[in-house]
Amino acid sequence: MSTCSTVSRSLDEPIAGTAATASTWLLLEQPGPWGAKALTSSHLDPALGRALEAAAEDTGVRVVLIRRPGRHADCRMPATRRVYVAHTVPGNVWLHAATTADPQRLLDLDFAALGRGEPESFDRALGGRPHDGDPLALVCTNGKRDRCCALLGRPLAAELAASAVEGVWEVTHLGGHRFSPTVLVLPYGYAYGRAEAHLVKEVLHSAREGRIVVEGCRGGSAWERPGQSAELAVRRAVGEYAAQALSVVRTDGAAPRWEVTVAHADGRRWLVEVAQGASLPPRPESCGSVLGSPARMDVVAVREAAMTALAS
Protein backbone atom coordinates (compact mmCIF):
# COMPACT_ATOMS: atom_id res chain seq x y z
CA MET A 1 0.00 0.00 0.00
CA SER A 2 1.42 3.37 -1.06
CA THR A 3 0.93 6.16 1.45
CA CYS A 4 2.32 9.69 1.75
CA SER A 5 4.84 8.45 4.33
CA THR A 6 6.06 5.49 2.25
CA VAL A 7 6.57 7.74 -0.77
CA SER A 8 8.41 10.38 1.29
CA ARG A 9 10.63 7.73 2.85
CA SER A 10 11.39 6.06 -0.49
CA LEU A 11 12.43 9.44 -1.93
CA ASP A 12 14.57 10.13 1.16
CA GLU A 13 12.93 13.52 1.59
CA PRO A 14 14.88 15.67 4.09
CA ILE A 15 13.03 16.33 7.34
CA ALA A 16 15.10 19.14 8.88
CA GLY A 17 13.13 22.39 8.99
CA THR A 18 9.67 20.80 8.92
CA ALA A 19 8.53 21.09 12.55
CA ALA A 20 5.35 22.91 13.55
CA THR A 21 6.08 26.39 14.89
CA ALA A 22 5.01 27.34 18.42
CA SER A 23 6.83 29.07 21.23
CA THR A 24 4.36 27.53 23.71
CA TRP A 25 2.31 24.32 23.64
CA LEU A 26 -0.94 23.95 25.59
CA LEU A 27 -2.07 20.33 25.98
CA LEU A 28 -5.55 19.33 27.13
CA GLU A 29 -6.46 15.72 27.83
CA GLN A 30 -9.50 14.63 25.83
CA PRO A 31 -10.25 10.89 25.70
CA GLY A 32 -12.40 9.31 23.04
CA PRO A 33 -12.32 9.69 19.25
CA TRP A 34 -10.96 12.74 17.46
CA GLY A 35 -12.08 14.25 14.18
CA ALA A 36 -9.86 15.90 11.59
CA LYS A 37 -10.08 19.26 13.41
CA ALA A 38 -10.05 17.80 16.87
CA LEU A 39 -10.63 20.97 18.90
CA THR A 40 -14.06 21.27 17.31
CA SER A 41 -14.72 17.64 16.32
CA SER A 42 -14.19 15.51 19.41
CA HIS A 43 -16.07 15.06 22.67
CA LEU A 44 -14.71 18.43 23.77
CA ASP A 45 -17.43 21.08 23.65
CA PRO A 46 -16.97 22.53 20.14
CA ALA A 47 -17.80 26.03 21.41
CA LEU A 48 -14.91 25.71 23.86
CA GLY A 49 -12.68 24.42 21.08
CA ARG A 50 -13.48 27.43 18.90
CA ALA A 51 -12.90 29.79 21.83
CA LEU A 52 -9.50 28.21 22.53
CA GLU A 53 -8.52 28.56 18.88
CA ALA A 54 -9.51 32.23 18.93
CA ALA A 55 -7.72 32.91 22.22
CA ALA A 56 -4.48 31.34 20.96
CA GLU A 57 -4.43 33.10 17.60
CA ASP A 58 -1.29 35.19 17.01
CA THR A 59 0.04 34.52 20.53
CA GLY A 60 2.63 31.83 19.75
CA VAL A 61 0.54 29.28 21.67
CA ARG A 62 -0.54 26.08 19.94
CA VAL A 63 -3.44 24.17 21.54
CA VAL A 64 -3.64 20.40 21.01
CA LEU A 65 -5.56 17.53 22.57
CA ILE A 66 -3.86 14.52 24.13
CA ARG A 67 -4.97 11.10 25.34
CA ARG A 68 -3.34 8.04 26.83
CA PRO A 69 -2.21 5.34 24.36
CA GLY A 70 -4.54 2.40 23.87
CA ARG A 71 -8.16 1.77 23.01
CA HIS A 72 -10.27 4.90 23.02
CA ALA A 73 -13.60 4.17 24.63
CA ASP A 74 -16.45 6.51 23.79
CA CYS A 75 -16.36 8.21 27.18
CA ARG A 76 -17.63 11.76 26.92
CA MET A 77 -17.09 13.21 30.37
CA PRO A 78 -13.83 12.32 32.12
CA ALA A 79 -13.95 13.35 35.78
CA THR A 80 -10.62 15.18 35.61
CA ARG A 81 -8.26 15.99 32.81
CA ARG A 82 -4.54 16.48 32.70
CA VAL A 83 -3.37 19.81 31.33
CA TYR A 84 0.18 20.82 30.43
CA VAL A 85 1.78 23.98 29.14
CA ALA A 86 5.35 24.14 27.86
CA HIS A 87 7.47 27.08 26.72
CA THR A 88 10.21 26.05 24.31
CA VAL A 89 12.42 29.13 23.81
CA PRO A 90 16.01 28.48 25.02
CA GLY A 91 16.93 30.42 28.12
CA ASN A 92 13.36 30.16 29.42
CA VAL A 93 12.29 26.56 28.85
CA TRP A 94 9.68 25.22 31.27
CA LEU A 95 6.87 22.69 31.56
CA HIS A 96 3.98 23.12 34.02
CA ALA A 97 1.20 20.65 34.76
CA ALA A 98 -2.26 20.73 36.34
CA THR A 99 -5.50 18.79 36.52
CA THR A 100 -8.95 20.22 36.06
CA ALA A 101 -12.53 18.99 36.19
CA ASP A 102 -13.68 21.97 34.13
CA PRO A 103 -11.83 22.58 30.83
CA GLN A 104 -13.67 25.91 30.51
CA ARG A 105 -11.10 27.18 33.02
CA LEU A 106 -8.57 27.25 30.18
CA LEU A 107 -10.32 30.38 28.91
CA ASP A 108 -9.07 32.15 32.04
CA LEU A 109 -5.49 31.81 30.80
CA ASP A 110 -3.52 34.78 29.52
CA PHE A 111 -2.52 33.34 26.16
CA ALA A 112 -0.36 36.29 25.17
CA ALA A 113 1.63 35.94 28.41
CA LEU A 114 1.98 32.18 27.91
CA GLY A 115 3.32 32.83 24.42
CA ARG A 116 5.90 35.20 25.92
CA GLY A 117 7.00 32.52 28.37
CA GLU A 118 5.14 33.65 31.48
CA PRO A 119 3.35 30.74 33.25
CA GLU A 120 1.67 32.66 36.07
CA SER A 121 -1.87 32.65 34.64
CA PHE A 122 -1.71 28.87 34.16
CA ASP A 123 -0.64 28.33 37.75
CA ARG A 124 -3.23 30.78 39.06
CA ALA A 125 -6.21 29.58 37.01
CA LEU A 126 -5.58 25.83 37.17
CA GLY A 127 -3.43 25.38 40.25
CA GLY A 128 -0.54 24.44 38.00
CA ARG A 129 3.03 23.93 39.06
CA PRO A 130 6.30 22.86 37.45
CA HIS A 131 6.17 19.32 36.08
CA ASP A 132 8.50 17.12 38.12
CA GLY A 133 8.26 13.95 36.04
CA ASP A 134 9.92 12.73 32.88
CA PRO A 135 9.84 14.66 29.60
CA LEU A 136 6.71 14.21 27.51
CA ALA A 137 6.66 12.32 24.21
CA LEU A 138 3.65 13.30 22.11
CA VAL A 139 2.97 10.85 19.27
CA CYS A 140 0.64 12.05 16.51
CA THR A 141 -2.08 9.40 16.04
CA ASN A 142 -5.00 11.28 14.49
CA GLY A 143 -6.00 9.07 11.58
CA LYS A 144 -8.87 11.39 10.69
CA ARG A 145 -6.28 13.96 9.56
CA ASP A 146 -4.10 11.39 7.81
CA ARG A 147 -4.19 7.61 7.89
CA CYS A 148 -0.40 7.41 8.29
CA CYS A 149 -0.71 8.94 11.74
CA ALA A 150 -2.98 6.10 12.83
CA LEU A 151 -1.24 3.30 10.91
CA LEU A 152 2.22 4.26 12.17
CA GLY A 153 1.67 6.53 15.17
CA ARG A 154 -0.68 4.38 17.24
CA PRO A 155 1.56 1.28 17.19
CA LEU A 156 4.53 3.44 18.20
CA ALA A 157 2.63 4.99 21.11
CA ALA A 158 1.43 1.54 22.20
CA GLU A 159 4.94 0.07 22.00
CA LEU A 160 6.40 2.89 24.07
CA ALA A 161 3.64 2.58 26.68
CA ALA A 162 4.09 -1.22 26.84
CA SER A 163 7.81 -0.63 27.44
CA ALA A 164 6.89 1.41 30.54
CA VAL A 165 8.22 4.62 29.00
CA GLU A 166 6.87 7.46 31.12
CA GLY A 167 5.32 10.59 29.67
CA VAL A 168 3.91 9.08 26.46
CA TRP A 169 0.70 10.60 25.09
CA GLU A 170 -1.15 10.49 21.80
CA VAL A 171 -1.66 13.95 20.29
CA THR A 172 -4.04 15.35 17.71
CA HIS A 173 -1.77 17.10 15.22
CA LEU A 174 1.92 17.88 14.74
CA GLY A 175 1.94 18.46 10.97
CA GLY A 176 4.07 16.66 8.42
CA HIS A 177 1.96 13.53 7.99
CA ARG A 178 4.38 12.23 5.37
CA PHE A 179 7.06 11.98 8.06
CA SER A 180 4.94 9.68 10.26
CA PRO A 181 5.32 8.56 12.88
CA THR A 182 5.93 12.06 14.19
CA VAL A 183 6.79 12.85 17.80
CA LEU A 184 7.17 16.09 19.78
CA VAL A 185 9.27 16.04 22.94
CA LEU A 186 8.59 18.57 25.68
CA PRO A 187 9.74 20.74 27.37
CA TYR A 188 12.40 21.49 24.74
CA GLY A 189 9.99 21.39 21.78
CA TYR A 190 12.04 19.36 19.30
CA ALA A 191 10.05 17.31 16.80
CA TYR A 192 11.10 14.01 15.23
CA GLY A 193 9.99 12.20 12.10
CA ARG A 194 10.00 8.58 10.91
CA ALA A 195 10.44 7.80 14.58
CA GLU A 196 11.01 4.32 15.94
CA ALA A 197 10.74 3.27 19.57
CA HIS A 198 14.49 2.99 20.12
CA LEU A 199 15.01 6.54 18.82
CA VAL A 200 12.25 7.98 21.01
CA LYS A 201 13.72 6.27 24.07
CA GLU A 202 17.13 7.75 23.24
CA VAL A 203 15.59 11.19 22.72
CA LEU A 204 13.78 11.03 26.07
CA HIS A 205 16.88 9.82 27.89
CA SER A 206 18.85 12.71 26.41
CA ALA A 207 16.10 15.20 27.25
CA ARG A 208 16.21 14.12 30.88
CA GLU A 209 19.89 15.08 30.82
CA GLY A 210 19.23 18.37 29.00
CA ARG A 211 20.55 17.22 25.61
CA ILE A 212 19.16 17.08 22.08
CA VAL A 213 19.40 14.18 19.64
CA VAL A 214 19.78 15.47 16.08
CA GLU A 215 19.16 12.12 14.34
CA GLY A 216 15.67 12.18 12.85
CA CYS A 217 15.06 15.72 14.17
CA ARG A 218 12.66 17.93 12.25
CA GLY A 219 13.60 21.04 14.24
CA GLY A 220 12.79 23.04 17.34
CA SER A 221 9.29 24.51 17.40
CA ALA A 222 10.53 27.81 18.84
CA TRP A 223 11.87 28.78 15.41
CA GLU A 224 10.45 29.30 11.94
CA ARG A 225 11.50 26.77 9.31
CA PRO A 226 14.74 28.48 8.12
CA GLY A 227 15.81 28.87 11.75
CA GLN A 228 15.04 25.23 12.51
CA SER A 229 17.34 24.07 9.72
CA ALA A 230 20.06 26.56 10.62
CA GLU A 231 20.12 25.63 14.30
CA LEU A 232 20.33 21.90 13.53
CA ALA A 233 23.12 22.56 11.02
CA VAL A 234 25.17 24.39 13.65
CA ARG A 235 24.60 21.58 16.15
CA ARG A 236 25.96 19.08 13.66
CA ALA A 237 28.86 21.31 12.58
CA VAL A 238 30.21 21.96 16.08
CA GLY A 239 28.93 18.92 17.97
CA GLU A 240 26.78 20.96 20.37
CA TYR A 241 23.93 18.94 21.88
CA ALA A 242 23.09 20.87 25.07
CA ALA A 243 19.40 21.66 24.77
CA GLN A 244 19.52 25.36 25.59
CA ALA A 245 22.97 26.20 24.22
CA LEU A 246 21.82 27.64 20.88
CA SER A 247 19.29 30.29 19.89
CA VAL A 248 18.15 31.72 16.59
CA VAL A 249 18.61 35.45 17.17
CA ARG A 250 18.08 36.89 13.71
CA THR A 251 16.77 35.91 10.29
CA ASP A 252 17.49 38.19 7.34
CA GLY A 253 16.08 37.83 3.85
CA ALA A 254 12.93 36.22 2.53
CA ALA A 255 11.98 33.13 0.57
CA PRO A 256 13.75 31.58 -1.21
CA ARG A 257 16.95 32.58 0.64
CA TRP A 258 17.78 33.64 4.19
CA GLU A 259 20.80 34.37 6.35
CA VAL A 260 20.13 33.07 9.85
CA THR A 261 22.21 34.09 12.85
CA VAL A 262 22.56 31.34 15.44
CA ALA A 263 24.02 32.32 18.81
CA HIS A 264 25.64 30.17 21.48
CA ALA A 265 25.13 30.89 25.16
CA ASP A 266 28.92 31.41 25.41
CA GLY A 267 28.82 34.31 22.93
CA ARG A 268 29.85 32.59 19.70
CA ARG A 269 27.73 33.18 16.62
CA TRP A 270 27.30 31.54 13.24
CA LEU A 271 25.86 32.86 10.00
CA VAL A 272 23.91 30.16 8.18
CA GLU A 273 22.72 30.47 4.59
CA VAL A 274 19.44 28.64 4.03
CA ALA A 275 17.77 28.23 0.64
CA GLN A 276 14.23 27.08 -0.03
CA GLY A 277 13.94 24.43 -2.68
CA ALA A 278 11.19 22.23 -4.06
CA SER A 279 11.05 18.52 -3.29
CA LEU A 280 11.10 16.62 -6.57
CA PRO A 281 9.70 14.51 -8.09
CA PRO A 282 6.18 15.59 -7.00
CA ARG A 283 4.66 13.61 -4.12
CA PRO A 284 1.56 13.82 -1.92
CA GLU A 285 1.96 15.95 1.20
CA SER A 286 -0.87 13.97 2.80
CA CYS A 287 -2.67 10.78 1.90
CA GLY A 288 -5.37 11.53 -0.64
CA SER A 289 -3.99 14.94 -1.59
CA VAL A 290 -2.90 15.93 -5.07
CA LEU A 291 0.75 15.61 -6.01
CA GLY A 292 2.87 18.61 -5.12
CA SER A 293 6.44 19.73 -4.53
CA PRO A 294 6.72 20.52 -0.81
CA ALA A 295 9.15 23.25 0.15
CA ARG A 296 12.43 22.04 1.64
CA MET A 297 15.05 23.94 3.62
CA ASP A 298 18.59 23.41 2.29
CA VAL A 299 21.56 24.68 4.30
CA VAL A 300 24.04 26.19 1.82
CA ALA A 301 26.78 27.33 4.20
CA VAL A 302 27.65 27.58 7.89
CA ARG A 303 30.39 29.99 8.95
CA GLU A 304 31.37 31.23 12.38
CA ALA A 305 31.20 34.99 12.75
CA ALA A 306 34.41 36.61 13.91
CA MET A 307 34.12 38.21 17.33
CA THR A 308 35.72 41.41 15.98
CA ALA A 309 33.00 41.67 13.37
CA LEU A 310 30.36 41.21 16.02
CA ALA A 311 31.93 43.91 18.19
CA SER A 312 31.84 46.40 15.34
Tab-separated table of C-alpha atoms in Angstrom:
chain	number	residue	atom	x	y	z
A	1	MET	CA	0.000	0.000	0.000
A	2	SER	CA	1.418	3.369	-1.061
A	3	THR	CA	0.931	6.164	1.452
A	4	CYS	CA	2.321	9.687	1.746
A	5	SER	CA	4.840	8.454	4.325
A	6	THR	CA	6.064	5.486	2.253
A	7	VAL	CA	6.567	7.742	-0.773
A	8	SER	CA	8.415	10.376	1.287
A	9	ARG	CA	10.634	7.731	2.849
A	10	SER	CA	11.387	6.061	-0.490
A	11	LEU	CA	12.430	9.437	-1.934
A	12	ASP	CA	14.574	10.128	1.160
A	13	GLU	CA	12.926	13.520	1.587
A	14	PRO	CA	14.879	15.669	4.088
A	15	ILE	CA	13.032	16.326	7.335
A	16	ALA	CA	15.097	19.143	8.879
A	17	GLY	CA	13.133	22.386	8.989
A	18	THR	CA	9.670	20.796	8.920
A	19	ALA	CA	8.530	21.087	12.552
A	20	ALA	CA	5.354	22.915	13.549
A	21	THR	CA	6.080	26.391	14.894
A	22	ALA	CA	5.009	27.341	18.421
A	23	SER	CA	6.829	29.074	21.232
A	24	THR	CA	4.361	27.529	23.710
A	25	TRP	CA	2.312	24.322	23.644
A	26	LEU	CA	-0.938	23.947	25.589
A	27	LEU	CA	-2.071	20.334	25.979
A	28	LEU	CA	-5.551	19.326	27.129
A	29	GLU	CA	-6.458	15.716	27.832
A	30	GLN	CA	-9.501	14.625	25.833
A	31	PRO	CA	-10.247	10.887	25.699
A	32	GLY	CA	-12.405	9.315	23.036
A	33	PRO	CA	-12.325	9.686	19.245
A	34	TRP	CA	-10.964	12.745	17.462
A	35	GLY	CA	-12.082	14.254	14.178
A	36	ALA	CA	-9.855	15.898	11.595
A	37	LYS	CA	-10.076	19.261	13.408
A	38	ALA	CA	-10.047	17.799	16.873
A	39	LEU	CA	-10.632	20.966	18.896
A	40	THR	CA	-14.063	21.268	17.306
A	41	SER	CA	-14.724	17.641	16.315
A	42	SER	CA	-14.190	15.511	19.407
A	43	HIS	CA	-16.067	15.061	22.671
A	44	LEU	CA	-14.711	18.426	23.775
A	45	ASP	CA	-17.433	21.079	23.654
A	46	PRO	CA	-16.969	22.534	20.142
A	47	ALA	CA	-17.798	26.025	21.408
A	48	LEU	CA	-14.914	25.713	23.861
A	49	GLY	CA	-12.679	24.419	21.083
A	50	ARG	CA	-13.481	27.429	18.895
A	51	ALA	CA	-12.902	29.790	21.826
A	52	LEU	CA	-9.498	28.213	22.534
A	53	GLU	CA	-8.517	28.555	18.880
A	54	ALA	CA	-9.511	32.229	18.932
A	55	ALA	CA	-7.718	32.910	22.220
A	56	ALA	CA	-4.482	31.335	20.964
A	57	GLU	CA	-4.431	33.101	17.599
A	58	ASP	CA	-1.290	35.193	17.010
A	59	THR	CA	0.037	34.521	20.534
A	60	GLY	CA	2.626	31.833	19.747
A	61	VAL	CA	0.537	29.282	21.668
A	62	ARG	CA	-0.540	26.077	19.942
A	63	VAL	CA	-3.436	24.171	21.538
A	64	VAL	CA	-3.643	20.400	21.014
A	65	LEU	CA	-5.562	17.530	22.567
A	66	ILE	CA	-3.859	14.519	24.134
A	67	ARG	CA	-4.972	11.099	25.340
A	68	ARG	CA	-3.341	8.038	26.825
A	69	PRO	CA	-2.210	5.341	24.359
A	70	GLY	CA	-4.535	2.398	23.866
A	71	ARG	CA	-8.162	1.767	23.012
A	72	HIS	CA	-10.274	4.897	23.017
A	73	ALA	CA	-13.596	4.165	24.630
A	74	ASP	CA	-16.448	6.510	23.786
A	75	CYS	CA	-16.356	8.207	27.182
A	76	ARG	CA	-17.627	11.757	26.922
A	77	MET	CA	-17.086	13.205	30.368
A	78	PRO	CA	-13.833	12.317	32.125
A	79	ALA	CA	-13.948	13.354	35.782
A	80	THR	CA	-10.619	15.183	35.611
A	81	ARG	CA	-8.264	15.987	32.807
A	82	ARG	CA	-4.542	16.479	32.696
A	83	VAL	CA	-3.371	19.811	31.332
A	84	TYR	CA	0.180	20.823	30.431
A	85	VAL	CA	1.779	23.985	29.135
A	86	ALA	CA	5.355	24.137	27.860
A	87	HIS	CA	7.466	27.082	26.720
A	88	THR	CA	10.214	26.055	24.310
A	89	VAL	CA	12.422	29.126	23.805
A	90	PRO	CA	16.012	28.478	25.017
A	91	GLY	CA	16.927	30.419	28.116
A	92	ASN	CA	13.357	30.163	29.420
A	93	VAL	CA	12.293	26.558	28.854
A	94	TRP	CA	9.684	25.219	31.269
A	95	LEU	CA	6.868	22.690	31.563
A	96	HIS	CA	3.982	23.118	34.019
A	97	ALA	CA	1.195	20.647	34.762
A	98	ALA	CA	-2.261	20.726	36.335
A	99	THR	CA	-5.502	18.788	36.521
A	100	THR	CA	-8.954	20.220	36.064
A	101	ALA	CA	-12.527	18.993	36.186
A	102	ASP	CA	-13.676	21.969	34.127
A	103	PRO	CA	-11.828	22.585	30.835
A	104	GLN	CA	-13.669	25.912	30.505
A	105	ARG	CA	-11.099	27.180	33.018
A	106	LEU	CA	-8.572	27.248	30.184
A	107	LEU	CA	-10.320	30.379	28.912
A	108	ASP	CA	-9.070	32.153	32.045
A	109	LEU	CA	-5.493	31.809	30.795
A	110	ASP	CA	-3.521	34.781	29.519
A	111	PHE	CA	-2.522	33.343	26.158
A	112	ALA	CA	-0.356	36.290	25.170
A	113	ALA	CA	1.629	35.937	28.411
A	114	LEU	CA	1.983	32.177	27.907
A	115	GLY	CA	3.317	32.831	24.423
A	116	ARG	CA	5.895	35.199	25.923
A	117	GLY	CA	7.001	32.516	28.368
A	118	GLU	CA	5.144	33.652	31.480
A	119	PRO	CA	3.355	30.739	33.251
A	120	GLU	CA	1.666	32.657	36.067
A	121	SER	CA	-1.868	32.651	34.638
A	122	PHE	CA	-1.713	28.867	34.165
A	123	ASP	CA	-0.638	28.330	37.752
A	124	ARG	CA	-3.226	30.781	39.059
A	125	ALA	CA	-6.215	29.581	37.010
A	126	LEU	CA	-5.582	25.831	37.171
A	127	GLY	CA	-3.430	25.377	40.252
A	128	GLY	CA	-0.541	24.435	38.000
A	129	ARG	CA	3.029	23.934	39.059
A	130	PRO	CA	6.304	22.862	37.452
A	131	HIS	CA	6.172	19.325	36.075
A	132	ASP	CA	8.495	17.124	38.124
A	133	GLY	CA	8.255	13.954	36.042
A	134	ASP	CA	9.921	12.728	32.881
A	135	PRO	CA	9.840	14.656	29.599
A	136	LEU	CA	6.710	14.206	27.510
A	137	ALA	CA	6.664	12.319	24.209
A	138	LEU	CA	3.646	13.296	22.115
A	139	VAL	CA	2.972	10.845	19.267
A	140	CYS	CA	0.637	12.046	16.509
A	141	THR	CA	-2.080	9.399	16.042
A	142	ASN	CA	-5.005	11.277	14.489
A	143	GLY	CA	-6.001	9.068	11.577
A	144	LYS	CA	-8.872	11.394	10.690
A	145	ARG	CA	-6.283	13.960	9.565
A	146	ASP	CA	-4.102	11.387	7.811
A	147	ARG	CA	-4.189	7.610	7.885
A	148	CYS	CA	-0.397	7.413	8.288
A	149	CYS	CA	-0.712	8.944	11.745
A	150	ALA	CA	-2.984	6.099	12.826
A	151	LEU	CA	-1.241	3.303	10.914
A	152	LEU	CA	2.219	4.255	12.169
A	153	GLY	CA	1.671	6.525	15.171
A	154	ARG	CA	-0.678	4.384	17.238
A	155	PRO	CA	1.560	1.277	17.186
A	156	LEU	CA	4.535	3.437	18.196
A	157	ALA	CA	2.630	4.986	21.111
A	158	ALA	CA	1.431	1.541	22.197
A	159	GLU	CA	4.941	0.071	21.995
A	160	LEU	CA	6.398	2.890	24.070
A	161	ALA	CA	3.642	2.578	26.675
A	162	ALA	CA	4.093	-1.220	26.836
A	163	SER	CA	7.808	-0.626	27.443
A	164	ALA	CA	6.887	1.412	30.539
A	165	VAL	CA	8.216	4.619	29.001
A	166	GLU	CA	6.872	7.462	31.119
A	167	GLY	CA	5.316	10.594	29.669
A	168	VAL	CA	3.906	9.083	26.458
A	169	TRP	CA	0.701	10.600	25.087
A	170	GLU	CA	-1.148	10.491	21.798
A	171	VAL	CA	-1.657	13.951	20.287
A	172	THR	CA	-4.044	15.349	17.710
A	173	HIS	CA	-1.773	17.095	15.218
A	174	LEU	CA	1.918	17.876	14.736
A	175	GLY	CA	1.943	18.465	10.972
A	176	GLY	CA	4.072	16.665	8.419
A	177	HIS	CA	1.963	13.526	7.987
A	178	ARG	CA	4.383	12.229	5.370
A	179	PHE	CA	7.063	11.983	8.059
A	180	SER	CA	4.939	9.677	10.255
A	181	PRO	CA	5.322	8.560	12.879
A	182	THR	CA	5.929	12.060	14.186
A	183	VAL	CA	6.789	12.855	17.797
A	184	LEU	CA	7.171	16.091	19.777
A	185	VAL	CA	9.271	16.041	22.945
A	186	LEU	CA	8.586	18.574	25.677
A	187	PRO	CA	9.738	20.739	27.369
A	188	TYR	CA	12.401	21.488	24.737
A	189	GLY	CA	9.991	21.389	21.784
A	190	TYR	CA	12.040	19.364	19.304
A	191	ALA	CA	10.045	17.309	16.798
A	192	TYR	CA	11.096	14.006	15.231
A	193	GLY	CA	9.992	12.201	12.102
A	194	ARG	CA	9.996	8.580	10.914
A	195	ALA	CA	10.440	7.802	14.580
A	196	GLU	CA	11.007	4.324	15.944
A	197	ALA	CA	10.735	3.273	19.566
A	198	HIS	CA	14.487	2.990	20.122
A	199	LEU	CA	15.009	6.541	18.819
A	200	VAL	CA	12.251	7.984	21.012
A	201	LYS	CA	13.725	6.267	24.066
A	202	GLU	CA	17.133	7.750	23.243
A	203	VAL	CA	15.590	11.195	22.722
A	204	LEU	CA	13.777	11.033	26.072
A	205	HIS	CA	16.881	9.819	27.889
A	206	SER	CA	18.855	12.708	26.405
A	207	ALA	CA	16.096	15.202	27.247
A	208	ARG	CA	16.212	14.118	30.879
A	209	GLU	CA	19.892	15.077	30.819
A	210	GLY	CA	19.229	18.373	29.003
A	211	ARG	CA	20.553	17.224	25.614
A	212	ILE	CA	19.161	17.082	22.081
A	213	VAL	CA	19.396	14.182	19.639
A	214	VAL	CA	19.779	15.467	16.077
A	215	GLU	CA	19.164	12.116	14.342
A	216	GLY	CA	15.668	12.180	12.852
A	217	CYS	CA	15.062	15.716	14.165
A	218	ARG	CA	12.657	17.931	12.247
A	219	GLY	CA	13.600	21.040	14.240
A	220	GLY	CA	12.787	23.039	17.340
A	221	SER	CA	9.288	24.512	17.404
A	222	ALA	CA	10.529	27.806	18.844
A	223	TRP	CA	11.875	28.784	15.406
A	224	GLU	CA	10.448	29.296	11.943
A	225	ARG	CA	11.499	26.771	9.315
A	226	PRO	CA	14.742	28.477	8.124
A	227	GLY	CA	15.814	28.865	11.751
A	228	GLN	CA	15.041	25.233	12.511
A	229	SER	CA	17.342	24.066	9.715
A	230	ALA	CA	20.060	26.557	10.618
A	231	GLU	CA	20.118	25.625	14.303
A	232	LEU	CA	20.330	21.902	13.533
A	233	ALA	CA	23.123	22.557	11.020
A	234	VAL	CA	25.167	24.391	13.650
A	235	ARG	CA	24.602	21.584	16.146
A	236	ARG	CA	25.964	19.078	13.658
A	237	ALA	CA	28.863	21.307	12.580
A	238	VAL	CA	30.207	21.964	16.076
A	239	GLY	CA	28.929	18.922	17.975
A	240	GLU	CA	26.781	20.963	20.365
A	241	TYR	CA	23.927	18.942	21.885
A	242	ALA	CA	23.092	20.870	25.069
A	243	ALA	CA	19.399	21.657	24.772
A	244	GLN	CA	19.520	25.357	25.592
A	245	ALA	CA	22.967	26.202	24.217
A	246	LEU	CA	21.820	27.642	20.880
A	247	SER	CA	19.293	30.293	19.894
A	248	VAL	CA	18.153	31.724	16.591
A	249	VAL	CA	18.607	35.449	17.168
A	250	ARG	CA	18.078	36.894	13.712
A	251	THR	CA	16.770	35.909	10.294
A	252	ASP	CA	17.486	38.193	7.340
A	253	GLY	CA	16.079	37.830	3.848
A	254	ALA	CA	12.934	36.215	2.527
A	255	ALA	CA	11.984	33.134	0.573
A	256	PRO	CA	13.751	31.584	-1.207
A	257	ARG	CA	16.946	32.579	0.643
A	258	TRP	CA	17.781	33.637	4.188
A	259	GLU	CA	20.803	34.374	6.345
A	260	VAL	CA	20.133	33.072	9.847
A	261	THR	CA	22.208	34.094	12.852
A	262	VAL	CA	22.565	31.339	15.444
A	263	ALA	CA	24.024	32.321	18.811
A	264	HIS	CA	25.644	30.173	21.483
A	265	ALA	CA	25.133	30.889	25.158
A	266	ASP	CA	28.920	31.407	25.410
A	267	GLY	CA	28.820	34.306	22.926
A	268	ARG	CA	29.853	32.590	19.705
A	269	ARG	CA	27.731	33.178	16.615
A	270	TRP	CA	27.298	31.537	13.243
A	271	LEU	CA	25.865	32.855	9.995
A	272	VAL	CA	23.913	30.163	8.181
A	273	GLU	CA	22.721	30.469	4.594
A	274	VAL	CA	19.442	28.637	4.030
A	275	ALA	CA	17.770	28.226	0.636
A	276	GLN	CA	14.234	27.082	-0.032
A	277	GLY	CA	13.945	24.428	-2.680
A	278	ALA	CA	11.189	22.229	-4.065
A	279	SER	CA	11.048	18.524	-3.289
A	280	LEU	CA	11.097	16.623	-6.571
A	281	PRO	CA	9.697	14.508	-8.086
A	282	PRO	CA	6.183	15.586	-7.004
A	283	ARG	CA	4.662	13.607	-4.124
A	284	PRO	CA	1.558	13.816	-1.919
A	285	GLU	CA	1.963	15.952	1.201
A	286	SER	CA	-0.869	13.968	2.800
A	287	CYS	CA	-2.675	10.778	1.898
A	288	GLY	CA	-5.370	11.528	-0.640
A	289	SER	CA	-3.992	14.937	-1.591
A	290	VAL	CA	-2.902	15.933	-5.068
A	291	LEU	CA	0.748	15.608	-6.009
A	292	GLY	CA	2.871	18.614	-5.125
A	293	SER	CA	6.443	19.728	-4.531
A	294	PRO	CA	6.718	20.518	-0.812
A	295	ALA	CA	9.155	23.246	0.148
A	296	ARG	CA	12.428	22.040	1.640
A	297	MET	CA	15.045	23.937	3.615
A	298	ASP	CA	18.592	23.409	2.293
A	299	VAL	CA	21.560	24.683	4.300
A	300	VAL	CA	24.037	26.187	1.822
A	301	ALA	CA	26.781	27.329	4.196
A	302	VAL	CA	27.650	27.578	7.887
A	303	ARG	CA	30.386	29.989	8.953
A	304	GLU	CA	31.370	31.227	12.382
A	305	ALA	CA	31.199	34.989	12.754
A	306	ALA	CA	34.413	36.611	13.905
A	307	MET	CA	34.121	38.207	17.330
A	308	THR	CA	35.720	41.415	15.980
A	309	ALA	CA	32.995	41.669	13.369
A	310	LEU	CA	30.357	41.214	16.017
A	311	ALA	CA	31.925	43.908	18.185
A	312	SER	CA	31.845	46.395	15.339
